[in-house]
Every structure is written in C-alpha cells, then in structure tokens.
Amino acid sequence: MGSLAILAIILSVIQGEFFGITDMGRELAFEQMENAVIVVDKMYGFLDANKYAIELFPELEHYRERFPVPDEIYQLFQKDDCVVELKDRFFELRMVEIFKENKIEGYSLLLADVTELQQLMDQLRVEKERADEANRAKSAFMSNMS
C-alpha cells in the first residue's frame, strides 16, 4: 500500500500535478490571509502583494514587477518589528528575509492589523491612570484625616 502511495506521488510530481496543487494552495492561503503581505526583491523592487496589502496601498495594484516600491512602503521595510499607524489603523510589522542558496534574494513584509488591540491597550492605560489618581486622592484624604 505504501509503495502504491509513493508511486502515485512520483507520478503526480512527474506530471506536474502535485506542484500545481501546492502552488494553488499556497496562492489561496496568501490571498485569503487577513493580514497585508508585500514581497520585494533584494533591491526593494516590487514582486507581489496580497489583496489586503493592495487595499492598504492601492497604487500597488498597477505596479510592474521589480519596479521600486513607494518610499512609504520602503520605510516600513527599514523598521524593526514594531507597531505603526497607517490610515487610522495600527499594524504590527514583521519583516522576513528571503534566502536562496544562503543569499538574501528579497524580503517579505507582514502587516497585521492590531487596531482593536491597540484601542484596548489605550483604554486600559486611561483606566489605570484613573485608578492611580483615585488612589492618590484616597491617600491624600487619609493623610489629611490623620
């Protein structure tokens, strides 16, 4: 049974079906990912972007392959992993080097929308400040009473 499975895989690879399915699956995952992804070559020439990246940077839809990315995007590739604000939303950046034969051939930039998390963190900061202020007022009151 195992031999038949191996034979079927070999035949699929020879006929090109296996890699076609793999490529289709990878493309589907890339496009359906709910984060923006931009891929550039080692000179920061545009290679690819998913639909969420194009929604964020509409000019990418008409970019030719290897055309230098806009300065706004280039600057994002230069930042270390951090959170940035773009178009009234907050995004966590993650840049990954793409290697081929131990040489950097390009970069992939993932922009994960963390707006809701950022808003929650801001709300928690405000609530903490209120609690600290109430604690200071209580301490001052207790100090005055004694």
mmCIF file of C-alpha atoms in Angstrom:
data_model
loop_
_atom_site.group_PDB
_atom_site.id
_atom_site.type_symbol
_atom_site.label_atom_id
_atom_site.label_comp_id
_atom_site.label_asym_id
_atom_site.label_seq_id
_atom_site.Cartn_x
_atom_site.Cartn_y
_atom_site.Cartn_z
ATOM 1 C CA MET A 1 0.000 0.000 0.000
ATOM 2 C CA GLY A 2 2.840 2.368 0.930
ATOM 3 C CA SER A 3 4.589 1.588 -2.365
ATOM 4 C CA LEU A 4 1.451 2.483 -4.299
ATOM 5 C CA ALA A 5 1.204 5.812 -2.443
ATOM 6 C CA ILE A 6 4.836 6.629 -3.206
ATOM 7 C CA LEU A 7 4.302 5.664 -6.860
ATOM 8 C CA ALA A 8 1.231 7.915 -7.043
ATOM 9 C CA ILE A 9 3.199 10.837 -5.581
ATOM 10 C CA ILE A 10 6.059 10.278 -8.036
ATOM 11 C CA LEU A 11 3.645 10.173 -10.959
ATOM 12 C CA SER A 12 1.926 13.350 -9.746
ATOM 13 C CA VAL A 13 5.265 15.131 -9.494
ATOM 14 C CA ILE A 14 6.338 13.945 -12.933
ATOM 15 C CA GLN A 15 3.046 15.077 -14.439
ATOM 16 C CA GLY A 16 3.259 18.382 -12.616
ATOM 17 C CA GLU A 17 0.007 17.916 -10.740
ATOM 18 C CA PHE A 18 1.495 17.810 -7.245
ATOM 19 C CA PHE A 19 3.321 21.101 -7.535
ATOM 20 C CA GLY A 20 0.316 22.667 -9.240
ATOM 21 C CA ILE A 21 -1.863 21.815 -6.256
ATOM 22 C CA THR A 22 0.818 23.009 -3.834
ATOM 23 C CA ASP A 23 1.194 26.278 -5.699
ATOM 24 C CA MET A 24 -2.580 26.733 -5.850
ATOM 25 C CA GLY A 25 -2.860 26.080 -2.105
ATOM 26 C CA ARG A 26 -0.046 28.496 -1.347
ATOM 27 C CA GLU A 27 -1.626 31.171 -3.562
ATOM 28 C CA LEU A 28 -5.008 30.668 -1.929
ATOM 29 C CA ALA A 29 -3.505 30.986 1.566
ATOM 30 C CA PHE A 30 -1.562 34.099 0.511
ATOM 31 C CA GLU A 31 -4.662 35.810 -0.846
ATOM 32 C CA GLN A 32 -7.002 34.756 1.969
ATOM 33 C CA MET A 33 -4.626 35.749 4.773
ATOM 34 C CA GLU A 34 -6.272 38.516 6.798
ATOM 35 C CA ASN A 35 -3.010 40.456 7.013
ATOM 36 C CA ALA A 36 -1.301 42.567 4.392
ATOM 37 C CA VAL A 37 1.740 40.911 2.803
ATOM 38 C CA ILE A 38 4.192 42.645 0.459
ATOM 39 C CA VAL A 39 7.118 40.845 -1.188
ATOM 40 C CA VAL A 40 10.086 42.681 -2.711
ATOM 41 C CA ASP A 41 13.416 41.672 -4.206
ATOM 42 C CA LYS A 42 16.738 42.477 -2.532
ATOM 43 C CA MET A 43 16.767 45.928 -4.169
ATOM 44 C CA TYR A 44 13.228 46.615 -2.871
ATOM 45 C CA GLY A 45 11.671 46.129 -6.277
ATOM 46 C CA PHE A 46 8.021 45.101 -6.085
ATOM 47 C CA LEU A 47 7.312 41.396 -6.603
ATOM 48 C CA ASP A 48 3.915 40.641 -5.093
ATOM 49 C CA ALA A 49 1.214 41.780 -2.669
ATOM 50 C CA ASN A 50 -1.968 40.171 -1.465
ATOM 51 C CA LYS A 51 -5.389 41.817 -1.675
ATOM 52 C CA TYR A 52 -5.167 43.247 1.853
ATOM 53 C CA ALA A 53 -1.879 44.970 1.022
ATOM 54 C CA ILE A 54 -3.452 46.401 -2.128
ATOM 55 C CA GLU A 55 -6.407 47.692 -0.087
ATOM 56 C CA LEU A 56 -3.901 49.430 2.187
ATOM 57 C CA PHE A 57 -1.691 50.666 -0.677
ATOM 58 C CA PRO A 58 -3.924 50.846 -3.794
ATOM 59 C CA GLU A 59 -1.036 52.028 -6.007
ATOM 60 C CA LEU A 60 0.492 48.526 -5.773
ATOM 61 C CA GLU A 61 -2.290 47.100 -7.917
ATOM 62 C CA HIS A 62 -0.714 48.615 -11.033
ATOM 63 C CA TYR A 63 2.955 48.218 -10.107
ATOM 64 C CA ARG A 64 5.177 46.396 -12.548
ATOM 65 C CA GLU A 65 7.388 43.611 -11.291
ATOM 66 C CA ARG A 66 10.727 44.835 -9.884
ATOM 67 C CA PHE A 67 9.602 48.493 -10.005
ATOM 68 C CA PRO A 68 10.902 50.234 -6.838
ATOM 69 C CA VAL A 69 8.251 50.326 -4.119
ATOM 70 C CA PRO A 70 6.943 53.730 -2.963
ATOM 71 C CA ASP A 71 9.004 55.433 -0.266
ATOM 72 C CA GLU A 72 6.236 54.925 2.310
ATOM 73 C CA ILE A 73 6.494 51.142 1.846
ATOM 74 C CA TYR A 74 10.304 51.191 1.629
ATOM 75 C CA GLN A 75 10.396 52.947 5.028
ATOM 76 C CA LEU A 76 8.251 50.169 6.534
ATOM 77 C CA PHE A 77 10.818 47.578 5.426
ATOM 78 C CA GLN A 78 13.501 49.585 7.267
ATOM 79 C CA LYS A 79 11.755 49.413 10.644
ATOM 80 C CA ASP A 80 12.357 46.697 13.187
ATOM 81 C CA ASP A 81 9.363 44.704 14.332
ATOM 82 C CA CYS A 82 7.085 47.364 15.787
ATOM 83 C CA VAL A 83 3.596 48.861 15.643
ATOM 84 C CA VAL A 84 2.905 51.687 13.187
ATOM 85 C CA GLU A 85 -0.170 53.752 12.386
ATOM 86 C CA LEU A 86 -1.317 53.786 8.769
ATOM 87 C CA LYS A 87 -4.561 55.311 7.558
ATOM 88 C CA ASP A 88 -6.152 55.462 11.041
ATOM 89 C CA ARG A 89 -5.304 51.810 11.748
ATOM 90 C CA PHE A 90 -2.477 50.235 13.747
ATOM 91 C CA PHE A 91 -0.325 47.492 12.249
ATOM 92 C CA GLU A 92 2.312 45.256 13.735
ATOM 93 C CA LEU A 93 5.186 44.910 11.282
ATOM 94 C CA ARG A 94 7.150 41.745 10.711
ATOM 95 C CA MET A 95 9.858 41.694 8.043
ATOM 96 C CA VAL A 96 11.393 38.391 6.960
ATOM 97 C CA GLU A 97 14.445 37.943 4.770
ATOM 98 C CA ILE A 98 14.004 35.536 1.860
ATOM 99 C CA PHE A 99 17.069 33.400 1.224
ATOM 100 C CA LYS A 100 18.100 31.321 -1.760
ATOM 101 C CA GLU A 101 21.318 29.328 -1.504
ATOM 102 C CA ASN A 102 22.346 31.293 1.619
ATOM 103 C CA LYS A 103 21.990 34.661 -0.131
ATOM 104 C CA ILE A 104 19.295 37.243 0.557
ATOM 105 C CA GLU A 105 17.091 37.395 -2.517
ATOM 106 C CA GLY A 106 14.283 39.521 -1.137
ATOM 107 C CA TYR A 107 12.082 40.463 1.761
ATOM 108 C CA SER A 108 8.543 39.811 2.863
ATOM 109 C CA LEU A 109 6.659 42.335 4.977
ATOM 110 C CA LEU A 110 3.661 41.259 7.038
ATOM 111 C CA LEU A 111 1.373 43.978 8.393
ATOM 112 C CA ALA A 112 -1.010 42.526 10.976
ATOM 113 C CA ASP A 113 -3.918 44.797 11.873
ATOM 114 C CA VAL A 114 -3.792 45.278 15.657
ATOM 115 C CA THR A 115 -6.103 48.295 15.817
ATOM 116 C CA GLU A 116 -8.573 46.694 18.228
ATOM 117 C CA LEU A 117 -5.760 45.527 20.475
ATOM 118 C CA GLN A 118 -4.175 48.993 20.397
ATOM 119 C CA GLN A 119 -7.502 50.612 21.303
ATOM 120 C CA LEU A 120 -7.933 48.175 24.177
ATOM 121 C CA MET A 121 -4.398 48.964 25.405
ATOM 122 C CA ASP A 122 -5.148 52.702 25.220
ATOM 123 C CA GLN A 123 -8.382 52.177 27.175
ATOM 124 C CA LEU A 124 -6.505 50.153 29.805
ATOM 125 C CA ARG A 125 -3.913 52.947 30.130
ATOM 126 C CA VAL A 126 -6.680 55.508 30.703
ATOM 127 C CA GLU A 127 -8.344 53.266 33.298
ATOM 128 C CA LYS A 128 -5.011 52.719 35.068
ATOM 129 C CA GLU A 129 -4.414 56.483 35.181
ATOM 130 C CA ARG A 130 -7.892 56.956 36.687
ATOM 131 C CA ALA A 131 -7.227 54.259 39.280
ATOM 132 C CA ASP A 132 -3.848 55.808 40.128
ATOM 133 C CA GLU A 133 -5.463 59.234 40.511
ATOM 134 C CA ALA A 134 -8.194 57.799 42.759
ATOM 135 C CA ASN A 135 -5.520 56.066 44.843
ATOM 136 C CA ARG A 136 -3.577 59.339 45.191
ATOM 137 C CA ALA A 137 -6.773 61.167 46.219
ATOM 138 C CA LYS A 138 -7.559 58.462 48.784
ATOM 139 C CA SER A 139 -4.010 58.637 50.148
ATOM 140 C CA ALA A 140 -4.207 62.439 50.384
ATOM 141 C CA PHE A 141 -7.590 62.202 52.140
ATOM 142 C CA MET A 142 -6.298 59.612 54.622
ATOM 143 C CA SER A 143 -3.215 61.733 55.236
ATOM 144 C CA ASN A 144 -5.362 64.814 55.936
ATOM 145 C CA MET A 145 -7.646 62.828 58.248
ATOM 146 C CA SER A 146 -4.760 61.608 60.373
#
